[in-house]
mmCIF file of C-alpha atoms and ligand atoms in Angstrom:
data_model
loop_
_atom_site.group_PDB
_atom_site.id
_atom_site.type_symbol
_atom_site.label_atom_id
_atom_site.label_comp_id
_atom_site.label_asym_id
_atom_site.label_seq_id
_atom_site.Cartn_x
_atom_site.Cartn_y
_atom_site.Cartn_z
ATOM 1 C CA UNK A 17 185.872 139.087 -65.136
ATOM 2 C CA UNK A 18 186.561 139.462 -61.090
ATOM 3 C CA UNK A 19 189.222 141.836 -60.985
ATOM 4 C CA UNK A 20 190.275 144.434 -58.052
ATOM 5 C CA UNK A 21 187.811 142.740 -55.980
ATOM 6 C CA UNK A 22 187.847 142.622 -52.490
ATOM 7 C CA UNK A 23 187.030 138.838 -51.873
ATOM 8 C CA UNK A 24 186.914 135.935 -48.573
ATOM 9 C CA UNK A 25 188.123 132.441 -49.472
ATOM 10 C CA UNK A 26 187.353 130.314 -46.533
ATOM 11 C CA UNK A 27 189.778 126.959 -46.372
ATOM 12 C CA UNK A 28 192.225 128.514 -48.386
ATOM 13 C CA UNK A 29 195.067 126.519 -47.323
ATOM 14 C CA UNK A 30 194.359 123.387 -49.041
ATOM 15 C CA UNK A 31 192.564 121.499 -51.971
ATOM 16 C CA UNK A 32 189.515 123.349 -53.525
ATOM 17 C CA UNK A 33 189.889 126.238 -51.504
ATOM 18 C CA UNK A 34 193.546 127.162 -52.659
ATOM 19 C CA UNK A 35 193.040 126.202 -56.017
ATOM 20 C CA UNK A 36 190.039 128.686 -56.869
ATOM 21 C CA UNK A 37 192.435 131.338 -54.665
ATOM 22 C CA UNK A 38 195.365 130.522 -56.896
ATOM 23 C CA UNK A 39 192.666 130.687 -59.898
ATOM 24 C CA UNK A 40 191.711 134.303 -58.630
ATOM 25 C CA UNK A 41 194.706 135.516 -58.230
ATOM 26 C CA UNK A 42 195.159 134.855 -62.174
ATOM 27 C CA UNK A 43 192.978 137.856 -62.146
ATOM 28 C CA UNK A 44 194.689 141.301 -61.636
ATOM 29 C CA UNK A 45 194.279 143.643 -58.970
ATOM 30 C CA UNK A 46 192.048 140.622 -56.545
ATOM 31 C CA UNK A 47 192.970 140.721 -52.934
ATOM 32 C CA UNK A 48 192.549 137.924 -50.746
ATOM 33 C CA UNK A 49 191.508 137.384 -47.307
ATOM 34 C CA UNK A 50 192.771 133.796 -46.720
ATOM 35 C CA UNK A 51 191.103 131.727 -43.544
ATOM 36 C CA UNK A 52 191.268 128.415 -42.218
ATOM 37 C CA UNK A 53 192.605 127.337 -38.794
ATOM 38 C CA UNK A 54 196.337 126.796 -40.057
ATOM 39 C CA UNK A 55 197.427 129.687 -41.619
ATOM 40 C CA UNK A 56 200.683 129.749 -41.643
ATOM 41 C CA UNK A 57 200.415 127.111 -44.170
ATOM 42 C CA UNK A 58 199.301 129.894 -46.912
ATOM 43 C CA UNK A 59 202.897 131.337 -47.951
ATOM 44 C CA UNK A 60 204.290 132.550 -51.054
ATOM 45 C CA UNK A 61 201.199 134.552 -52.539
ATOM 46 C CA UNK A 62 202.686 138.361 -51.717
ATOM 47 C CA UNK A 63 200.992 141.176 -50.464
ATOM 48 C CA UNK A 64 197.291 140.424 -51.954
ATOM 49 C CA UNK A 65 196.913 137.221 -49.702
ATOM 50 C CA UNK A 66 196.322 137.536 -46.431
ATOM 51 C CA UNK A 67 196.364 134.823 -44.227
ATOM 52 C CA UNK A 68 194.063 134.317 -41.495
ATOM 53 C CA UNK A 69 193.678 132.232 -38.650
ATOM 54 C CA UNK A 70 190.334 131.019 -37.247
ATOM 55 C CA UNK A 71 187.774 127.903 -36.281
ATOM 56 C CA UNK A 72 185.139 128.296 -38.557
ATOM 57 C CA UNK A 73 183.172 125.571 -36.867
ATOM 58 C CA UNK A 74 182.969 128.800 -34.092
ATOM 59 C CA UNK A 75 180.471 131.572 -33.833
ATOM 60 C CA UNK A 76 183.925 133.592 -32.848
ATOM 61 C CA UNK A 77 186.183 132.379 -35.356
ATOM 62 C CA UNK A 78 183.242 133.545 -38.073
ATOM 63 C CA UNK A 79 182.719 137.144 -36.192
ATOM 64 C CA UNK A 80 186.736 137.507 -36.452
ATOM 65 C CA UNK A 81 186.910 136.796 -40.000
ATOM 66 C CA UNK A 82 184.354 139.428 -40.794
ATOM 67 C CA UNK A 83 186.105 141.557 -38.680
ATOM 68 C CA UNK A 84 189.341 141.356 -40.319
ATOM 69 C CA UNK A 85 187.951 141.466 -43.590
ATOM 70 C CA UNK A 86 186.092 145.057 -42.748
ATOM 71 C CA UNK A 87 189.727 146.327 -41.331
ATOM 72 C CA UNK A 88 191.950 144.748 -44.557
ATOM 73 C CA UNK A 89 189.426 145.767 -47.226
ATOM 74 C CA UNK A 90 188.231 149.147 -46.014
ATOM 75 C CA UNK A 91 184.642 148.200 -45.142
ATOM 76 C CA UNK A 92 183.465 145.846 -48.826
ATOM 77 C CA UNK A 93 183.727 142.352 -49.261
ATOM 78 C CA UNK A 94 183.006 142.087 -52.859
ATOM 79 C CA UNK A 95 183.041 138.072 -52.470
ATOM 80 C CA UNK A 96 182.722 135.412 -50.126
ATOM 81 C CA UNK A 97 183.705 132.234 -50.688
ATOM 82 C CA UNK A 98 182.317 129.643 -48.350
ATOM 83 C CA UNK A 99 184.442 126.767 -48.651
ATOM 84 C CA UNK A 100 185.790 125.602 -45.576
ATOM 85 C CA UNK A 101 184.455 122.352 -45.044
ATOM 86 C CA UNK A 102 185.521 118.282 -43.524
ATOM 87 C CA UNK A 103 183.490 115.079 -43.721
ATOM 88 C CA UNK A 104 183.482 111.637 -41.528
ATOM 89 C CA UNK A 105 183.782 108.721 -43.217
ATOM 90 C CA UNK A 106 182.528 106.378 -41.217
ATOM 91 C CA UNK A 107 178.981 103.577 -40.684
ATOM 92 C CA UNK A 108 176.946 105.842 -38.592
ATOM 93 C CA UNK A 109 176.132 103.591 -35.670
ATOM 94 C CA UNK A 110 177.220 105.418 -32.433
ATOM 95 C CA UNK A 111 175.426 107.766 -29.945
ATOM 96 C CA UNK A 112 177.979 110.875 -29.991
ATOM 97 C CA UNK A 113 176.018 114.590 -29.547
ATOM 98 C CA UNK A 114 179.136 116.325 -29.954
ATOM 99 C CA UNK A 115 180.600 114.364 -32.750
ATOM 100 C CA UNK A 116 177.496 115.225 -34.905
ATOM 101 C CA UNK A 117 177.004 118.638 -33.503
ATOM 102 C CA UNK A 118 180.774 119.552 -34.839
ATOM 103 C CA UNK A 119 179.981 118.527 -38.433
ATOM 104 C CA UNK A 120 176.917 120.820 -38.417
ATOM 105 C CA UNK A 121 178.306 123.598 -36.873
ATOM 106 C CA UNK A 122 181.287 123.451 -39.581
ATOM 107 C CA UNK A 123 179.855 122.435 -42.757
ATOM 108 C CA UNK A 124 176.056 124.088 -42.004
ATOM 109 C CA UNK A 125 175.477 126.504 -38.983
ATOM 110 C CA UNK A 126 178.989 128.603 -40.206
ATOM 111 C CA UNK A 127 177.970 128.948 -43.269
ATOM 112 C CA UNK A 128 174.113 129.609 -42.690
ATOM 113 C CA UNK A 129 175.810 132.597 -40.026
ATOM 114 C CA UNK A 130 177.914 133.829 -42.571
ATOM 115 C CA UNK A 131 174.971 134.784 -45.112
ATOM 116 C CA UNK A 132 173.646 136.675 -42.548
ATOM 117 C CA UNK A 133 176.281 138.356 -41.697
ATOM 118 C CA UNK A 134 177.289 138.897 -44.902
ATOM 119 C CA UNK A 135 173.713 140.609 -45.822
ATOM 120 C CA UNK A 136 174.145 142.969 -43.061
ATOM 121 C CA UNK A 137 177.888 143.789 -43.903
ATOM 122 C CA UNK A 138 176.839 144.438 -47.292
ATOM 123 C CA UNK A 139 174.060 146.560 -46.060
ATOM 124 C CA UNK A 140 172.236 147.508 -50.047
ATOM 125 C CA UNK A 141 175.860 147.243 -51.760
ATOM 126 C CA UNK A 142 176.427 144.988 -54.907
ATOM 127 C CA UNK A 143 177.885 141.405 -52.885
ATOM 128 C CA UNK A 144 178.559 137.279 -53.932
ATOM 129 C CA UNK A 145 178.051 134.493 -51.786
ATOM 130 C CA UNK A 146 179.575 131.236 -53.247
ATOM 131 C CA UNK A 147 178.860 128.160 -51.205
ATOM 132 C CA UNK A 148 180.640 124.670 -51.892
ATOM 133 C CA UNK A 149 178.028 122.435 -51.220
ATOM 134 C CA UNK A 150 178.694 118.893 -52.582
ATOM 135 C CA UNK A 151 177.504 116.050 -55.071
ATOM 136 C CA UNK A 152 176.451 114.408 -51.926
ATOM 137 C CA UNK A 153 173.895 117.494 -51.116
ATOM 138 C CA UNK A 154 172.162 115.804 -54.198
ATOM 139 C CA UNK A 155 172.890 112.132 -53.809
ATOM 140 C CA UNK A 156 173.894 110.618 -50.262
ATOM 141 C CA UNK A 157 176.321 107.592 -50.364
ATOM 142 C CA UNK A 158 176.722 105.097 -47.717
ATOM 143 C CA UNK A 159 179.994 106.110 -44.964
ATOM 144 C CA UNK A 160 178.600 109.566 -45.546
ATOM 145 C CA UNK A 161 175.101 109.935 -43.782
ATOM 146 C CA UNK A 162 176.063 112.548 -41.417
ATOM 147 C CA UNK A 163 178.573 114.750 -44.423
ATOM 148 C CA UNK A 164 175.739 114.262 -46.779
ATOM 149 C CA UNK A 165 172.770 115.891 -44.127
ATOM 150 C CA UNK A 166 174.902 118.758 -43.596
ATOM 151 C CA UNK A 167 175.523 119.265 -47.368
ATOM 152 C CA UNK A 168 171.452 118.219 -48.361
ATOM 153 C CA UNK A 169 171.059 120.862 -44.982
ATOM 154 C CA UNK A 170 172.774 123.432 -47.167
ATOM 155 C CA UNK A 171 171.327 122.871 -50.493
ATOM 156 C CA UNK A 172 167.224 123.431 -48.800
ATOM 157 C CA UNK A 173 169.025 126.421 -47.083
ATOM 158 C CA UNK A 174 170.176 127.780 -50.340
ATOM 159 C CA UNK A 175 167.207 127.380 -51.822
ATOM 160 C CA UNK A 176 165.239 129.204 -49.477
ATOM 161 C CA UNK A 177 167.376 131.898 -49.013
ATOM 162 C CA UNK A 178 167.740 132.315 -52.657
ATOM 163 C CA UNK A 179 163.877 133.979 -52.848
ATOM 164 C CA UNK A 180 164.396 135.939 -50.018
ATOM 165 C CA UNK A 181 167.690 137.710 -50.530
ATOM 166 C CA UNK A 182 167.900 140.956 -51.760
ATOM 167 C CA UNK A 183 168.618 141.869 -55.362
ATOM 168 C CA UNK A 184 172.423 143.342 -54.556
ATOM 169 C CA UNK A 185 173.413 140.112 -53.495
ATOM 170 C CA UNK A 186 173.977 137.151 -56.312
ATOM 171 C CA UNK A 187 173.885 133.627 -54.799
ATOM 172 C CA UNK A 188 176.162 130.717 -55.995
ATOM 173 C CA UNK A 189 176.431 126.720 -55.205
ATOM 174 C CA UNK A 190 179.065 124.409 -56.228
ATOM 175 C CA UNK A 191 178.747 120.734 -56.307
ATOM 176 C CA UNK A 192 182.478 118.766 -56.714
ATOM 177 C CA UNK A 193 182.037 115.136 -56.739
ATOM 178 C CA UNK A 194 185.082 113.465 -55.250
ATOM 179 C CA UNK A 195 188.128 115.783 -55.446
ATOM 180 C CA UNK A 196 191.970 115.252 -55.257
ATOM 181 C CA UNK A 197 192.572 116.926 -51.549
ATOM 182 C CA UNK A 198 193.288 116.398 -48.072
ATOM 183 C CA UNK A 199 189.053 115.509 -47.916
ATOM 184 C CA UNK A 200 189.309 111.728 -47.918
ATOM 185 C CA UNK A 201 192.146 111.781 -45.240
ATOM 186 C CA UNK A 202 190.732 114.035 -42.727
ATOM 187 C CA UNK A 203 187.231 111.741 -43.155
ATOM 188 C CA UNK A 204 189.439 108.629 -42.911
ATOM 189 C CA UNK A 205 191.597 109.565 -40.095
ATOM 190 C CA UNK A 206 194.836 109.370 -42.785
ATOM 191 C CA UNK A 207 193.281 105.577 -44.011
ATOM 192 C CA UNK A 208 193.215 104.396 -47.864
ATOM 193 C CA UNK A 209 190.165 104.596 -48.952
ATOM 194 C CA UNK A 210 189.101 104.978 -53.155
ATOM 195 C CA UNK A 211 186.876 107.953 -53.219
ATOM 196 C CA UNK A 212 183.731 107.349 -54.917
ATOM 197 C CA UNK A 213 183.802 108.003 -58.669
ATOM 198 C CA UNK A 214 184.646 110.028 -60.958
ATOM 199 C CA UNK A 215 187.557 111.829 -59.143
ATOM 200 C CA UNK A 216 188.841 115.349 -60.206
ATOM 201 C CA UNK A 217 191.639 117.607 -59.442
ATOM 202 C CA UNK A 218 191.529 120.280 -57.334
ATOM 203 C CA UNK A 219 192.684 122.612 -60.142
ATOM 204 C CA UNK A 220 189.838 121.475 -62.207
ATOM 205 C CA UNK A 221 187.578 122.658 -60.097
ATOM 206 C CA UNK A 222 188.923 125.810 -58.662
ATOM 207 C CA UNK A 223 189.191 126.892 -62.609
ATOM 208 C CA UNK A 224 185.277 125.599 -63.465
ATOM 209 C CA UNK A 225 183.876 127.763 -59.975
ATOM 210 C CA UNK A 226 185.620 130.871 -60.899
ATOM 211 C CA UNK A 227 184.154 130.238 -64.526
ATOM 212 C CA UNK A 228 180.337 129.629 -63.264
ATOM 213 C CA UNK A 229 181.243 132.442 -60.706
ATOM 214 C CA UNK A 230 182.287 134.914 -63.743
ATOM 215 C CA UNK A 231 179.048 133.958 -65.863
ATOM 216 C CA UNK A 232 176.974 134.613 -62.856
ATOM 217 C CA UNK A 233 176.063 131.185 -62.581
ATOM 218 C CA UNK A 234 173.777 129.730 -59.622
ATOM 219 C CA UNK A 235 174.745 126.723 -59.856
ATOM 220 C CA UNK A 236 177.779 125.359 -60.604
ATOM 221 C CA UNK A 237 179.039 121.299 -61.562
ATOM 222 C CA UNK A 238 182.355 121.325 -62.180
ATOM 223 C CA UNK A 239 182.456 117.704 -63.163
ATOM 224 C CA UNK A 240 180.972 117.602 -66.805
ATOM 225 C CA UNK A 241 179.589 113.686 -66.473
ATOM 226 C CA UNK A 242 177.701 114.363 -63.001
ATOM 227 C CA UNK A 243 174.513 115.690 -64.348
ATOM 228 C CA UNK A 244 174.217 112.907 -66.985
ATOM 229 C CA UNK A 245 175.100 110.230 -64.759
ATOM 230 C CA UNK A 246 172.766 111.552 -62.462
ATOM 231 C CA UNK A 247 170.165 111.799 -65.219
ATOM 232 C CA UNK A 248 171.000 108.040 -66.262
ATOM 233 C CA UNK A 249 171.061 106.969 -62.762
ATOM 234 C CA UNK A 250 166.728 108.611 -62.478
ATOM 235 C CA UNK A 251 165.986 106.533 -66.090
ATOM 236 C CA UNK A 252 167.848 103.244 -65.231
ATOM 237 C CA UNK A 253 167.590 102.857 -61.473
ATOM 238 C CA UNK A 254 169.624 99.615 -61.753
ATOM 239 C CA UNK A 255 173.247 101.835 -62.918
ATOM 240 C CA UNK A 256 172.421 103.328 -59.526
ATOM 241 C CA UNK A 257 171.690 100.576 -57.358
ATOM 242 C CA UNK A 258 174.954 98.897 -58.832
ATOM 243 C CA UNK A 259 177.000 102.372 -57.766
ATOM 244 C CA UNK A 260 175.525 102.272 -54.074
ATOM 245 C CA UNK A 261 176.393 98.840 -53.821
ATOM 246 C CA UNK A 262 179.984 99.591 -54.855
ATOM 247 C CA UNK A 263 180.377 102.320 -52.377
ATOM 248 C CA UNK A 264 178.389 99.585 -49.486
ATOM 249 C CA UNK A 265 180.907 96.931 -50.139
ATOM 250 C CA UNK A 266 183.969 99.749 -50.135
ATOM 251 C CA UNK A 267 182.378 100.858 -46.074
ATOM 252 C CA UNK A 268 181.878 97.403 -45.087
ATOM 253 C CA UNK A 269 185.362 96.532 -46.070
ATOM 254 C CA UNK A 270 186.452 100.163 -44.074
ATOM 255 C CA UNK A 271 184.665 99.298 -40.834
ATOM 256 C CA UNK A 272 185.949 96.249 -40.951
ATOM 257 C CA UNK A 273 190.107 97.189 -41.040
ATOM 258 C CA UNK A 274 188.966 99.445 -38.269
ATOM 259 C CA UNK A 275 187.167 96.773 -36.291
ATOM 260 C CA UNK A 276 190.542 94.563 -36.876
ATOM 261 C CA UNK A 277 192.808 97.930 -35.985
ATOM 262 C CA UNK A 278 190.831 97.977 -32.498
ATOM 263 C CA UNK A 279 191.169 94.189 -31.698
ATOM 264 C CA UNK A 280 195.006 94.872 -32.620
ATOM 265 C CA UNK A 281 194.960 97.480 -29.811
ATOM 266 C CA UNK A 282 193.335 95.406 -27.470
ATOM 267 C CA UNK A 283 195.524 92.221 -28.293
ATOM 268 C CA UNK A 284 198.469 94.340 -27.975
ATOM 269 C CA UNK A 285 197.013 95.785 -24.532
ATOM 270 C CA UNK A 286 196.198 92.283 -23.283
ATOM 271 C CA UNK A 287 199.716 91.134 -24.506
ATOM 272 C CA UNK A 288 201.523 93.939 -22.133
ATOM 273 C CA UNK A 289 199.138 92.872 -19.227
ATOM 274 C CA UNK A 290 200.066 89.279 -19.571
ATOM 275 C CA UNK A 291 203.848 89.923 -19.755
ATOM 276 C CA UNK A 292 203.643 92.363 -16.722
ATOM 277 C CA UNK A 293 202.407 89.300 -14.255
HETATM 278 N N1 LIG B 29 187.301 116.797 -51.820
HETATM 279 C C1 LIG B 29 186.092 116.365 -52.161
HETATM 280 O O1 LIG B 29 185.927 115.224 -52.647
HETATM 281 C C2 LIG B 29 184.892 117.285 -52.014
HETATM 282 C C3 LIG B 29 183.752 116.990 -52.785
HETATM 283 C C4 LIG B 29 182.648 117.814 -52.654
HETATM 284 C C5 LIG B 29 182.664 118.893 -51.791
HETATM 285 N N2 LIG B 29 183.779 119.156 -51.050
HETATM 286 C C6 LIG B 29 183.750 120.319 -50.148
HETATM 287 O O2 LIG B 29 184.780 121.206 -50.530
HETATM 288 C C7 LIG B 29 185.154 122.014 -49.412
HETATM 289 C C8 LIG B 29 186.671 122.029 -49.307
HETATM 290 O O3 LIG B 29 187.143 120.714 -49.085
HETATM 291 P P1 LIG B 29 188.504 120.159 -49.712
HETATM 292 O O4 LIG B 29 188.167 118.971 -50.493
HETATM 293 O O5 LIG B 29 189.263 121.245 -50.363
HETATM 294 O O6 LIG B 29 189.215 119.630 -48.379
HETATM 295 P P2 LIG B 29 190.622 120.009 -47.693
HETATM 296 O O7 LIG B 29 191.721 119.884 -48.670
HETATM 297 O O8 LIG B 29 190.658 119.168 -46.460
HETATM 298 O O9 LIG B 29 190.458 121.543 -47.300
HETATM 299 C C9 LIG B 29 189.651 121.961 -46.223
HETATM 300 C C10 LIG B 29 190.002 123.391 -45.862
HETATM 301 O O10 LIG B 29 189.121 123.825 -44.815
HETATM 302 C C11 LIG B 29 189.913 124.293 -43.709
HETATM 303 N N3 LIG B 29 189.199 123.994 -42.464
HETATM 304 C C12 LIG B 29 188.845 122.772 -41.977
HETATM 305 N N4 LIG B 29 188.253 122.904 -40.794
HETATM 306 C C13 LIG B 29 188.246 124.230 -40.510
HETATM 307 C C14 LIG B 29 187.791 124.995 -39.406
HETATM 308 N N5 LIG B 29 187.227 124.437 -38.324
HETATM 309 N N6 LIG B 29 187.942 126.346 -39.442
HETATM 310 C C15 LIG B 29 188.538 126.928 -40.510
HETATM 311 N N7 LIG B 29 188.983 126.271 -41.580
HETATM 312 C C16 LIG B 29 188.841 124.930 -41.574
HETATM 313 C C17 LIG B 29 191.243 123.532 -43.841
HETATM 314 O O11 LIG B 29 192.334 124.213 -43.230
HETATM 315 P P3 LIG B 29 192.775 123.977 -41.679
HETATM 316 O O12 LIG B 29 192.849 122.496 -41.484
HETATM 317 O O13 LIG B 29 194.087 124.692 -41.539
HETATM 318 O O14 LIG B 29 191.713 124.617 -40.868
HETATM 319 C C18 LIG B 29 191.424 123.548 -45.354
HETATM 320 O O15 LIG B 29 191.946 124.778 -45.774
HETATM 321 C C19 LIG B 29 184.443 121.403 -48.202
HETATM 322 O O16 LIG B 29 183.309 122.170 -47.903
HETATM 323 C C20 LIG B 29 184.034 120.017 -48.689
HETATM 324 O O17 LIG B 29 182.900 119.550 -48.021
HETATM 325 C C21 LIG B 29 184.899 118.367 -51.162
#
């Protein structure tokens, strides 16, 4: 049972991250550090939440959390959840350094910095990395090439890692397929798009980490069909072939609303220009 722990949820404000915060807090005596760039969004919890503000996708923002959390919780972070997280949705066709540079530094450098810092905070005492890694650190789906490298990035980093760490400090990975939360619209831009399936609430899955997290678990599926699909999809390639097409036809239909959105801009442009003369 995690009780009276001292413990980091990272992207606490919204979707999985709240959820497994609200699942903690179930839990008596857990206090809360709470990050994510926004946090004045995280209200209502009482005195064992508190909210912090910082870029994770920053060497800074990740050397301020720690900070904090060594000045709240007097020295020990029991556990760290490293959740905070974004995708791009999007064909990747375009030369942009800084566009691909962000995703890493947010979804892969942060949290490769954050296990070291967290071995040196813990210094020999008893500590719990969780990561949320993805389904798509296993399986890549077209509009996510770039998302799924920095999530595949993580899972080899894990893996690693997980020989080389020290006994006093238990490793654990979570892979969510799609999830009910603000994911799809920050990768989107705020577009419709159907998120590949199966689809899960946020709840669910907060509940099913905190579970695997409890049992000591090192790896954690929250969806109960993922590994047998995944399984089917090895024994019958053509279930999977059929599933990547779906998700092909879905970004083909994407890039081309945006394609139409831009000529819409440039009609409308054009339209101005004429009227001006
Ligand atoms: N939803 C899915 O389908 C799904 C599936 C598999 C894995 N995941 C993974 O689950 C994790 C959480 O995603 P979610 O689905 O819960 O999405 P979400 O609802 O968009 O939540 C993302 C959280 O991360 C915070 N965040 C984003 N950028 C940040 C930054 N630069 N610095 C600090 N905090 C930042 C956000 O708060 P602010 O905007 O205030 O910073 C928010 O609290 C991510 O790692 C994601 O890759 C999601």
């Amino acid at each position: 049972m995690i009780s009276h722990k001292n413990i980091v949820v990272t992207g606490a404000s919204s979707g999985i991250g709240k959820s497994i915060m609200e699942e903690l807090l179930k839990q008596e005596g857990n206090r809360i550090l709470a990050a994510c760039r926004r946090a004045e969004a995280i209200t209502g919890y009482g005195d064992n939440v508190i909210p912090f503000s910082c870029d994770l996708s920053t060497k800074e923002g990740v050397d301020a959390l720690f900070k904090k959390a060594e000045e709240v919780f007097d020295e020990h972070i029991d556990l760290y959840f490293c959740n905070a997280g974004a995708p791009y949705y999007e064909r990747f066709d375009y030369e942009d350094w800084d566009r691909i540079k962000h995703l890493f530094e947010l979804n892969t450098i942060s949290h490769i910095y954050t296990y070291s810092k967290y071995l040196h905070h813990l210094n020999g005492r008893e500590g719990r990395l969780i990561y949320t890694i993805s389904a798509m650190g296993e399986m890549a789906l077209p509009g996510y090439a770039l998302y799924a490298a920095t999530k595949f990035a993580m899972k080899g980093f894990q893996q690693a890692v997980r020989d080389e760490a020290p006994e006093n400090l238990q490793i654990s990975c979570v892979y969510p397929v799609s999830t009910r939360t603000n994911f799809f619209n920050v990768g989107t831009g705020g577009r419709k798009l159907t998120p590949p399936f199966p689809v899960q609430a946020p709840e669910k899955v907060g509940k099913a980490v905190v579970k695997g997290v409890n049992k000591l678990k090192e790896h954690i599926y929250p969806c109960p069909v993922y590994l047998p699909s995944k399984y089917l999809m090895s024994v019958v390639p053509p279930v999977k072939t059929l599933y990547v097409k779906a998700q092909k036809g879905k970004l083909h239909r994407f890039v081309k609303r945006l394609e139409e959105e831009k000529r819409g801009v440039i009609e409308d442009i054009k339209l101005k220009h004429e009227l001006r003369k």
